[in-house]
């Protein structure tokens, strides 16, 4: 290696600015990522939670591989119930405009968790909420029927994000019909929400 | 630069266009093609102007027959192929030696004050010649000051500030301007005022400083490398005042603007996106100008570029919009061209009141927006800042509009929730301007077809959820020949009590 090239490498290593942390792992104190998450890999690679070529979801960045889910079965069940609510889009709108919840700070995700009666599970609910806002923002507009919002959540991978993170499956997407792009709010017994504990 | 340069610059215009030079007259692209750099030209022979000539020329400008002189000279000295307006006016004024300088001003006047000096009043013509730098062109050529532009020759009397929103629109091609006070109870009633400004004004930005309302006017098309900017007061009679409390000349290429307020200080954000060829500073350059009222008038401080972290200088951005969250000011930066990108910065003031931008979050919007505007709406009695995004129709997608609320993530950073309203909007929107009157927020929506619509947002969230987020309160047909491409609402009061 030529001396000039070596010097350039050293200088660029010393002066390189760290890439901004992806939103999924940004911390309020400015730390790039928590222990349980990593920055995005090379641009162009699938992002965490997007299915790979084989259709398997990538591990969630907020949770160590194979580690226990921070979502209890009760939380996963409550979240699934919330997702099936006929007032889903209305509750999302109310929480984004005027978050109401006990304790401070009452953020948009905290308000939604309160509305869903979920006590923990922040990382997994945040993953689905970010997906709702970014990918299904128009389909889940306040003036849109909740079944159309659910269609988007089921078909854009938002539900998968939560399920992969919480290691649970529920039937939110079972009743979806492509004809009218909607997922009716069918009743589902709590037992149908299966929380997977094995890695 | 030597004498006679402005005329040479005008002559260079044709050469530039013939060469396909993307830069404004008098400038050439920089090697990195990110900006235009003014170039000096051979000035040629030095014109001579006697003090008698300068006095005669000055007197002609102050004469009550200025517009009449221009009209009659146009009839006698202009043919299909050529127009020696300056030469004719020099003859009317009785100039002996100073013909080149008069012709240089005449050329500038024809390009930028054609409407003001043919159809306007003497005052409008004089103001136009000063604003557009035509008198300055003569003075540079003659090597002497006329004093014509030192103070406004026809100042409007000082009046109280306007009590209603003032809708102002202008054709940048001609400078023709119309304005109308907005009366909430009768938005389509009321006199519309007309006037003539210089051609080349390209942007309006509403600013309120210490309870007084202004339009910040930007000219980005003039004969030089630096064009005028000014703060024009909005007057109760529905016009813009002719005595700006502040004016300056900025390099060309500032094309993206927003504003915000912190306490008694109002800040103007200006940015060079590169959509207009930038001169001097490269695209991606930003500045924040602070306006603060003092006992002696306005105190203005300019913080060019120093406040911009690297993340916010590049990609460059096409849109910047200010909003407040929990009473703190933020700016959202959006790039609508591929690859699209969105970032949010908070605004921190140091102990001296200098603003600094702090990158706070990146927003992962799947699509880009052609129009982006933040504005406050009182919903159920609480003021909430919303974000409107509009995307023009593409081959397979209809034109779409979404409004979302600014809210806070679990990490304390600004974000937006799902849309409060998402619907199809007219195919080809030019832009929107939000303003407040009473407790309501309104949106002036301008379409390329020449139609302008005023919408009033619903005051309760229940109405938004029912699918009734706004109602149309007025509709105007403004026409399109040529289009009204500079639109603003003075007294928009987005950052102050309406």
XYZ file of C-alpha atoms in Angstrom:
697
model
C 0.000 0.000 0.000
C 1.387 3.388 -0.919
C 2.140 5.848 1.864
C -0.317 8.393 0.456
C -3.118 5.864 0.387
C -2.317 4.793 3.926
C -2.348 8.384 5.147
C -5.651 9.002 3.412
C -7.136 5.967 5.098
C -5.894 7.085 8.510
C -7.164 10.620 8.024
C -10.521 9.499 6.736
C -10.874 7.063 9.627
C -10.075 9.785 12.125
C -12.329 12.391 10.577
C -15.231 10.269 9.372
C -18.500 11.367 10.882
C -20.642 8.598 12.246
C -23.655 7.970 10.080
C -26.872 9.184 11.690
C -28.494 6.388 13.614
C -31.645 4.995 12.056
C -34.827 6.012 13.837
C -35.329 2.505 15.111
C -32.315 2.779 17.383
C -31.917 6.490 18.082
C -31.721 7.322 21.756
C -32.894 10.511 23.431
C -29.427 11.195 24.824
C -27.895 11.090 21.391
C -26.284 7.685 21.823
C -26.303 6.003 18.444
C -27.846 2.682 19.371
C -28.869 0.722 22.421
C -27.216 -2.582 23.264
C -30.075 -4.464 21.768
C -29.971 -2.810 18.379
C -27.581 -2.063 15.578
C -27.472 0.538 12.840
C -28.653 -0.421 9.374
C -26.278 -2.541 7.421
C -25.024 -1.549 4.014
C -27.544 0.589 2.140
C -29.543 -1.516 -0.234
C -29.709 -4.525 2.046
C -33.089 -5.435 3.484
C -33.906 -3.446 6.580
C -34.671 -5.137 9.848
C -38.071 -6.798 9.871
C -38.420 -6.812 6.133
C -38.709 -10.391 4.936
C -35.563 -11.755 3.331
C -35.593 -13.639 0.053
C -36.834 -16.756 1.771
C -39.735 -14.852 3.318
C -38.365 -14.990 6.858
C -38.614 -11.769 8.843
C -35.349 -10.270 9.965
C -34.805 -10.138 13.687
C -36.156 -7.033 15.337
C -33.435 -4.456 16.062
C -34.867 -3.700 19.474
C -34.615 -7.217 20.761
C -31.616 -9.540 21.099
C -31.734 -12.575 18.874
C -33.577 -15.422 20.482
C -34.044 -13.525 23.707
C -37.294 -13.431 25.590
C -39.998 -11.123 24.257
C -40.770 -8.111 26.424
C -44.415 -8.484 25.458
C -46.508 -10.492 27.789
C -49.273 -12.591 26.327
C -51.735 -10.160 27.903
C -50.100 -7.227 26.124
C -49.957 -9.022 22.805
C -53.583 -9.976 23.203
C -54.616 -6.429 24.102
C -52.701 -5.029 21.139
C -54.353 -7.475 18.764
C -57.736 -6.490 20.191
C -56.904 -2.833 19.630
C -55.864 -3.525 16.061
C -59.237 -5.175 15.435
C -61.182 -2.308 16.974
C -63.769 -0.624 14.735
C -62.490 2.652 16.235
C -58.874 1.985 15.255
C -58.416 5.004 12.972
C -60.304 7.313 15.312
C -58.161 6.322 18.294
C -54.970 6.764 16.283
C -56.137 10.253 15.273
C -57.064 11.236 18.819
C -53.685 10.115 20.113
C -51.759 11.956 17.384
C -53.640 15.216 17.916
C -54.188 15.249 21.661
C -52.391 12.457 23.508
C -54.153 11.599 26.745
C -52.624 9.160 29.180
C -51.568 8.928 32.774
C -48.040 9.970 33.601
C -45.661 12.132 31.677
C -44.582 12.480 29.025
C -47.698 11.434 27.195
C -46.360 10.770 23.724
C -48.302 9.525 20.725
C -47.154 5.903 21.238
C -47.823 6.084 24.975
C -51.336 7.333 24.306
C -51.995 4.519 21.832
C -50.671 1.939 24.280
C -52.952 3.383 26.948
C -55.904 3.247 24.572
C -55.014 -0.359 23.775
C -54.568 -1.162 27.491
C -51.045 -2.374 26.837
C -48.738 -1.845 29.789
C -45.341 -2.815 28.348
C -44.296 -3.933 24.892
C -43.079 -0.464 23.883
C -40.517 -1.606 21.312
C -42.948 -3.873 19.500
C -45.873 -1.451 19.539
C -43.523 1.334 18.402
C -42.418 -0.802 15.478
C -45.989 -1.259 14.310
C -46.902 2.386 14.983
C -43.956 3.643 12.960
C -45.083 1.375 10.144
C -48.657 2.683 10.450
C -47.485 6.306 10.235
C -44.922 5.817 7.497
C -46.426 3.156 5.250
C -50.154 3.232 6.057
C -50.507 6.929 6.929
C -53.146 7.557 4.258
C -54.952 4.200 4.631
C -55.240 4.815 8.374
C -56.407 8.435 8.090
C -58.961 9.547 10.657
C -61.725 9.619 8.073
C -60.947 6.134 6.731
C -62.816 2.974 7.855
C -60.751 0.895 10.260
C -61.086 -2.248 8.119
C -59.260 -0.480 5.267
C -56.538 0.587 7.689
C -56.167 -3.037 8.821
C -55.874 -4.154 5.200
C -52.865 -1.923 4.858
C -51.384 -3.119 8.172
C -51.778 -6.740 7.104
C -50.499 -6.251 3.580
C -47.641 -3.861 4.281
C -45.941 -5.947 6.924
C -46.919 -3.765 9.907
C -48.653 -6.649 11.677
C -45.683 -8.889 10.875
C -43.394 -6.379 12.544
C -45.302 -6.613 15.793
C -45.660 -10.374 15.599
C -41.982 -10.924 14.903
C -41.017 -8.590 17.731
C -43.470 -9.987 20.292
C -43.177 -13.582 19.096
C -46.922 -13.791 18.914
C -49.422 -14.497 16.205
C -53.045 -13.543 16.077
C -55.782 -13.655 13.525
C -56.038 -9.965 12.728
C -55.406 -10.620 9.061
C -57.370 -13.836 8.676
C -60.585 -12.204 7.572
C -59.065 -9.836 5.027
C -60.709 -9.780 1.636
C -58.838 -8.513 -1.360
C -62.021 -7.652 -3.229
C -62.697 -4.537 -1.180
C -59.254 -4.295 0.401
C -60.582 -4.552 3.932
C -60.158 -6.694 7.034
C -63.442 -6.841 8.965
C -63.262 -6.770 12.766
C -64.153 -10.395 13.417
C -64.357 -11.578 16.983
C -61.458 -13.629 18.168
C -61.142 -15.428 21.454
C -58.151 -14.447 23.550
C -56.866 -17.994 23.313
C -56.347 -17.518 19.610
C -53.514 -15.127 20.291
C -50.545 -17.414 20.468
C -47.409 -16.173 22.137
C -44.363 -18.079 21.045
C -41.842 -18.571 23.775
C -39.456 -20.909 22.042
C -36.707 -19.274 19.956
C -16.550 46.781 -12.300
C -16.093 49.646 -14.656
C -18.518 52.126 -16.055
C -20.945 50.904 -18.629
C -20.957 47.406 -17.251
C -24.743 47.166 -16.821
C -25.272 47.789 -20.529
C -22.617 45.238 -21.329
C -24.362 42.842 -18.973
C -27.609 43.339 -20.827
C -25.884 42.670 -24.121
C -24.285 39.607 -22.588
C -27.721 38.256 -21.799
C -28.332 37.295 -25.393
C -24.951 35.645 -25.623
C -25.572 33.663 -22.452
C -28.916 32.394 -23.644
C -27.485 31.512 -27.034
C -24.742 29.518 -25.313
C -27.198 27.626 -23.153
C -25.583 29.141 -20.065
C -27.915 28.217 -17.180
C -26.767 31.168 -15.083
C -28.362 34.607 -14.877
C -26.905 37.407 -16.986
C -23.480 38.501 -15.870
C -22.489 35.182 -14.408
C -21.107 31.833 -15.432
C -21.318 28.363 -13.879
C -18.698 27.406 -11.340
C -16.507 24.409 -12.073
C -18.494 22.225 -9.693
C -21.692 23.414 -11.437
C -23.314 24.067 -8.101
C -23.443 27.820 -8.367
C -23.001 30.778 -10.666
C -20.199 33.278 -10.238
C -20.441 36.896 -11.344
C -17.992 37.704 -14.102
C -16.431 41.025 -14.968
C -16.784 42.180 -18.544
C -14.856 44.615 -20.652
C -16.459 47.931 -19.885
C -15.560 49.549 -23.158
C -15.267 53.315 -23.491
C -16.062 55.337 -20.392
C -19.208 57.441 -20.898
C -19.056 61.003 -19.702
C -21.941 62.673 -17.924
C -21.784 66.318 -16.966
C -23.371 67.502 -13.744
C -25.909 69.352 -15.893
C -26.873 66.097 -17.605
C -27.250 64.309 -14.272
C -29.388 67.136 -12.897
C -31.592 67.118 -16.006
C -32.010 63.354 -15.892
C -32.900 63.493 -12.194
C -35.441 66.262 -12.774
C -37.092 64.266 -15.555
C -37.637 61.381 -13.133
C -39.303 63.701 -10.659
C -41.538 65.309 -13.265
C -45.267 64.596 -13.131
C -45.109 63.541 -16.773
C -42.738 60.584 -16.319
C -45.262 57.935 -17.372
C -46.509 60.119 -20.217
C -42.908 60.596 -21.414
C -42.323 56.849 -21.358
C -45.510 56.188 -23.309
C -44.824 58.761 -25.991
C -41.179 57.644 -26.324
C -42.341 54.088 -26.714
C -44.617 55.150 -29.564
C -41.959 57.115 -31.367
C -38.768 55.186 -30.689
C -39.824 51.544 -30.689
C -40.154 49.439 -33.788
C -40.794 45.741 -34.065
C -37.078 44.980 -33.936
C -35.557 47.661 -31.746
C -36.421 50.130 -29.070
C -34.277 53.094 -28.073
C -36.416 54.160 -25.140
C -33.467 55.464 -23.153
C -32.227 57.500 -26.100
C -35.648 59.062 -26.587
C -35.992 59.882 -22.864
C -32.483 61.380 -22.927
C -33.562 63.609 -25.756
C -36.729 64.625 -23.859
C -34.587 65.403 -20.814
C -32.149 67.409 -22.908
C -29.084 65.302 -22.181
C -26.005 66.252 -24.163
C -23.297 63.700 -23.337
C -24.850 60.978 -21.287
C -26.697 58.905 -23.884
C -25.093 55.523 -23.108
C -26.033 55.758 -19.448
C -29.613 56.782 -20.270
C -29.871 53.920 -22.751
C -28.623 51.471 -20.076
C -31.345 52.621 -17.692
C -33.898 52.548 -20.493
C -33.037 48.957 -21.323
C -33.351 47.947 -17.678
C -36.633 49.845 -17.423
C -38.078 48.111 -20.451
C -37.170 44.712 -19.043
C -38.385 45.212 -15.483
C -40.677 48.225 -15.346
C -42.639 47.918 -18.572
C -45.952 47.686 -16.735
C -45.160 50.093 -13.904
C -43.934 52.862 -16.243
C -46.607 52.462 -18.907
C -49.681 51.554 -16.877
C -48.837 52.669 -13.352
C -48.475 55.999 -11.642
C -45.384 58.229 -11.612
C -44.642 56.986 -8.096
C -44.938 53.342 -9.097
C -42.673 53.915 -12.092
C -40.022 55.687 -9.985
C -40.204 53.048 -7.261
C -39.894 50.326 -9.869
C -36.838 51.931 -11.485
C -35.218 52.142 -8.054
C -36.251 48.636 -6.890
C -35.082 46.991 -10.087
C -31.743 48.771 -9.985
C -32.352 50.712 -13.223
C -31.540 54.059 -11.632
C -28.537 52.366 -10.057
C -27.477 51.265 -13.524
C -27.514 54.895 -14.669
C -25.649 56.033 -11.560
C -22.956 53.381 -11.959
C -22.536 54.336 -15.580
C -22.480 58.063 -14.859
C -20.289 57.707 -11.811
C -22.577 59.917 -9.758
C -25.588 59.606 -7.495
C -28.935 61.097 -8.456
C -30.397 60.747 -4.957
C -33.593 59.448 -6.539
C -33.561 56.221 -4.559
C -32.151 57.521 -1.269
C -35.651 57.924 0.114
C -38.916 56.863 -1.369
C -40.069 59.665 -3.668
C -43.728 59.007 -2.907
C -43.986 57.536 0.555
C -47.320 56.296 1.788
C -48.171 58.052 5.044
C -47.374 56.061 8.184
C -50.416 54.215 9.342
C -51.366 51.662 11.923
C -50.735 48.087 11.086
C -53.398 46.098 9.312
C -56.061 44.398 11.436
C -57.082 41.722 8.944
C -55.173 39.186 6.848
C -54.055 40.754 3.571
C -54.026 38.477 0.534
C -51.435 39.696 -1.954
C -50.703 38.227 -5.365
C -48.289 39.335 -8.051
C -47.234 38.352 -11.548
C -43.474 38.053 -11.485
C -43.389 38.529 -15.245
C -44.907 42.023 -15.144
C -44.991 43.103 -11.502
C -48.773 43.649 -11.607
C -50.063 43.253 -8.072
C -53.503 42.815 -6.525
C -54.347 42.740 -2.838
C -57.475 42.212 -0.793
C -58.248 42.294 2.897
C -59.765 39.045 4.121
C -63.024 39.514 6.003
C -64.014 36.212 7.576
C -67.749 36.952 7.476
C -67.687 37.999 3.819
C -64.538 36.604 2.197
C -65.592 37.367 -1.370
C -66.734 40.904 -0.687
C -64.475 43.900 -0.513
C -62.393 46.063 -2.748
C -59.396 44.602 -4.496
C -56.489 47.030 -4.825
C -54.193 47.053 -7.843
C -50.679 48.291 -8.282
C -47.529 47.920 -10.321
C -44.208 46.782 -8.956
C -41.059 45.817 -10.792
C -41.004 42.576 -12.712
C -38.801 39.951 -11.136
C -40.149 39.753 -7.567
C -40.323 36.036 -6.952
C -41.333 35.344 -3.334
C -43.478 36.644 -0.488
C -42.954 35.516 3.101
C -45.306 36.818 5.832
C -43.562 38.073 8.977
C -44.946 39.613 12.152
C -42.565 41.575 14.351
C -43.720 43.123 17.621
C -47.350 43.144 16.530
C -46.706 44.682 13.115
C -47.267 42.701 9.968
C -45.032 42.671 6.913
C -44.459 40.810 3.709
C -40.827 39.952 3.119
C -40.407 40.421 -0.635
C -37.663 38.711 -2.587
C -36.549 39.599 -6.111
C -34.549 36.878 -7.804
C -34.686 38.182 -11.349
C -32.804 41.417 -11.878
C -30.031 42.611 -14.145
C -27.257 42.166 -11.592
C -25.811 39.404 -9.475
C -27.502 40.802 -6.361
C -31.212 41.665 -6.270
C -33.302 43.566 -3.755
C -35.104 42.084 -0.780
C -37.283 44.212 1.482
C -39.747 44.147 4.320
C -42.972 45.832 3.211
C -45.536 46.822 5.812
C -49.127 45.680 5.338
C -51.423 48.707 5.592
C -55.050 48.893 6.760
C -56.170 50.157 3.350
C -55.282 46.795 1.852
C -51.978 47.686 0.227
C -48.315 47.198 0.919
C -46.577 50.311 2.201
C -43.937 51.916 0.025
C -41.425 52.643 2.784
C -39.740 49.402 3.829
C -38.322 49.561 7.365
C -35.541 47.352 6.054
C -34.121 46.558 2.645
C -31.027 44.854 1.356
C -29.554 43.280 -1.750
C -29.004 39.536 -1.681
C -27.169 37.319 -4.118
C -29.437 35.417 -6.432
C -30.693 31.885 -5.834
C -32.506 32.127 -2.478
C -35.655 30.171 -3.285
C -36.895 28.357 -0.182
C -38.259 30.263 2.794
C -39.945 29.762 6.137
C -40.305 31.663 9.377
C -40.670 31.047 13.090
C -40.804 33.100 16.259
C -39.147 32.738 19.640
C -40.421 35.224 22.185
C -40.231 38.731 20.736
C -37.895 37.727 17.903
C -39.115 36.651 14.500
C -36.762 34.586 12.348
C -36.717 34.234 8.591
C -35.134 31.088 7.181
C -33.804 31.343 3.624
C -32.144 28.558 1.674
C -30.675 27.921 -1.773
C -32.167 24.676 -3.042
C -30.633 25.052 -6.476
C -34.013 25.237 -8.206
C -32.981 28.759 -9.196
C -29.358 29.188 -10.268
C -27.440 30.261 -7.153
C -24.858 33.024 -7.359
C -21.929 33.383 -4.945
C -23.031 30.758 -2.429
C -23.481 27.127 -3.514
C -26.841 25.403 -3.358
C -27.426 23.980 0.078
C -26.511 27.289 1.699
C -28.891 28.561 4.349
C -29.253 31.703 6.398
C -31.422 32.773 9.314
C -32.281 36.451 9.684
C -33.535 37.656 13.059
C -35.942 40.622 13.325
C -36.441 42.267 16.684
C -38.261 45.517 17.458
C -36.341 48.174 19.375
C -37.179 51.694 20.458
C -35.473 53.038 17.357
C -37.020 50.618 14.907
C -36.123 47.154 13.759
C -32.907 45.405 14.731
C -31.858 42.885 12.105
C -29.100 40.322 12.456
C -28.100 37.888 9.756
C -26.736 34.463 10.652
C -25.619 33.144 7.311
C -24.807 29.469 7.328
C -23.176 29.420 10.747
C -26.182 27.736 12.320
C -26.506 24.829 9.884
C -25.120 21.418 10.821
C -23.758 19.275 7.998
C -26.775 16.939 7.928
C -29.016 19.897 7.120
C -26.898 21.370 4.321
C -27.137 18.371 2.065
C -29.120 16.771 0.127
C -30.153 19.849 -0.697
C -33.715 20.391 0.455
C -36.610 21.601 -1.650
C -38.928 22.501 1.237
C -38.406 23.960 4.711
C -41.334 24.540 7.036
C -41.454 25.782 10.618
C -43.715 24.336 13.302
C -44.043 24.265 17.071
C -44.328 21.280 19.379
C -44.864 21.784 23.117
C -44.171 25.495 22.500
C -40.690 24.804 21.087
C -39.884 25.744 17.466
C -38.741 23.188 14.909
C -38.045 23.087 11.197
C -38.851 20.196 8.899
C -36.582 19.799 5.871
C -37.830 17.821 2.897
C -36.283 16.903 -0.417
C -38.959 16.110 -2.979
C -36.621 15.048 -5.743
C -35.128 11.562 -5.783
C -33.773 10.284 -3.519
C -36.323 11.971 -1.264
C -35.371 12.675 2.306
C -36.866 14.330 5.379
C -35.241 15.595 8.567
C -36.385 17.613 11.568
C -34.270 20.139 13.471
C -34.928 22.010 16.668
C -33.900 25.632 17.026
C -31.732 26.551 19.976
C -30.825 30.128 20.891
C -27.504 30.877 22.527
C -27.306 33.492 25.320
C -26.840 36.236 22.696
C -29.981 35.105 20.902
C -28.158 33.576 17.935
C -30.093 30.623 16.477
C -28.533 27.207 16.045
C -30.165 24.263 14.331
C -29.889 20.869 15.991
C -30.715 17.799 13.933
C -33.276 15.833 15.931
C -34.827 13.163 13.748
C -35.141 11.687 10.286
C -38.616 10.872 9.036
C -39.032 7.819 6.870
C -41.783 8.996 4.533
C -42.369 6.494 1.745
C -43.262 9.229 -0.737
C -42.248 12.781 -1.456
C -44.370 15.920 -1.476
C -44.506 18.705 -4.042
C -46.119 21.111 -1.573
C -45.415 21.050 2.156
C -46.822 23.463 4.728
C -47.071 23.448 8.527
C -49.715 25.521 10.287
C -51.506 25.675 13.635
C -55.177 24.795 14.011
C -57.211 25.242 17.197
C -58.807 21.830 17.714
C -61.218 21.577 20.617
C -59.678 24.749 21.997
C -56.060 23.540 21.891
C -53.688 24.844 19.231
C -52.004 21.961 17.390
C -49.519 22.242 14.540
C -50.420 20.179 11.513
C -48.492 19.286 8.374
C -50.055 19.328 4.919
C -48.394 17.404 2.124
C -49.568 17.499 -1.489
C -48.298 15.356 -4.318
C -49.118 16.117 -7.954
C -50.588 13.359 -10.058
C -48.165 11.035 -11.748
C -48.804 8.519 -14.490
C -50.718 6.022 -12.406
C -51.477 7.914 -9.209
C -53.996 10.668 -8.635
C -52.953 13.923 -6.988
C -53.127 13.371 -3.241
C -53.218 15.484 -0.109
C -52.628 14.413 3.473
C -52.757 16.362 6.713
C -51.049 14.943 9.786
C -50.485 16.226 13.303
C -47.000 16.900 14.631
C -46.555 14.781 17.709
C -43.826 13.300 19.916
C -42.231 9.867 19.750
C -41.258 7.820 22.795
C -37.738 9.219 22.388
C -39.016 12.775 22.698
C -38.352 13.578 19.046
C -40.905 15.140 16.685
C -42.774 12.805 14.413
C -46.106 12.605 12.678
C -48.918 10.159 13.283
C -51.116 8.646 10.582
C -53.077 11.127 8.485
C -56.020 13.023 9.919
C -57.293 13.432 6.411
C -56.143 11.839 3.158
C -57.922 12.577 -0.086
C -57.557 13.398 -3.737
C -56.963 17.047 -4.538
C -56.898 19.011 -7.788
C -54.379 17.715 -10.265
C -51.968 20.590 -10.475
C -51.687 22.687 -7.354
C -49.222 25.578 -7.358
C -49.107 26.112 -3.623
C -50.931 26.806 -0.384
C -50.700 29.661 2.122
C -52.055 29.207 5.640
C -53.313 32.094 7.759
C -55.334 32.671 10.902
C -58.202 35.034 11.526
C -60.100 35.035 14.778
C -59.857 31.534 16.187
C -59.968 29.833 12.796
C -57.197 28.726 10.472
C -57.629 29.175 6.727
C -55.781 27.851 3.729
C -55.459 29.697 0.440
C -55.097 26.998 -2.200
C -53.882 28.061 -5.621
C -54.287 25.912 -8.691
C -52.396 26.217 -11.967
C -55.709 26.649 -13.753
C -55.997 30.091 -12.157
C -58.555 29.023 -9.556
C -57.905 30.049 -5.961
C -59.913 28.592 -3.099
C -60.026 29.542 0.565
C -60.699 26.679 2.989
C -61.565 27.037 6.672
C -60.477 24.191 8.940
C -62.991 22.603 11.306
C -62.475 23.487 14.986
C -63.239 20.065 16.503
C -61.480 16.749 16.050
C -64.874 15.044 15.822
C -65.504 16.914 12.560
C -62.167 15.747 11.170
C -62.953 12.151 12.152
C -66.356 12.447 10.477
C -64.554 13.374 7.277
C -65.379 17.084 7.441
C -61.954 18.624 8.122
C -62.608 21.842 6.239
C -65.151 23.794 4.261
C -64.703 26.023 1.255
C -65.519 29.640 2.106
C -64.446 31.432 -1.071
C -63.485 30.716 -4.651
C -61.808 33.118 -7.069
C -60.866 32.846 -10.725
C -57.591 34.716 -10.977
C -56.703 33.869 -14.559
C -53.427 32.686 -15.967
C -52.214 35.176 -18.598
C -49.614 35.480 -17.246
C -49.986 33.475 -14.057
C -50.073 34.852 -10.519
C -46.956 33.088 -9.353
C -46.103 35.133 -6.253
C -48.744 34.769 -3.555
C -48.631 35.567 0.141
C -50.837 36.479 3.072
C -49.611 39.304 5.267
C -50.858 39.034 8.841
C -50.915 35.250 8.539
C -50.194 35.186 12.282
C -49.179 31.532 12.405
C -46.692 32.238 15.221
C -48.601 34.991 16.989
C -52.071 35.474 18.337
C -54.354 36.297 15.404
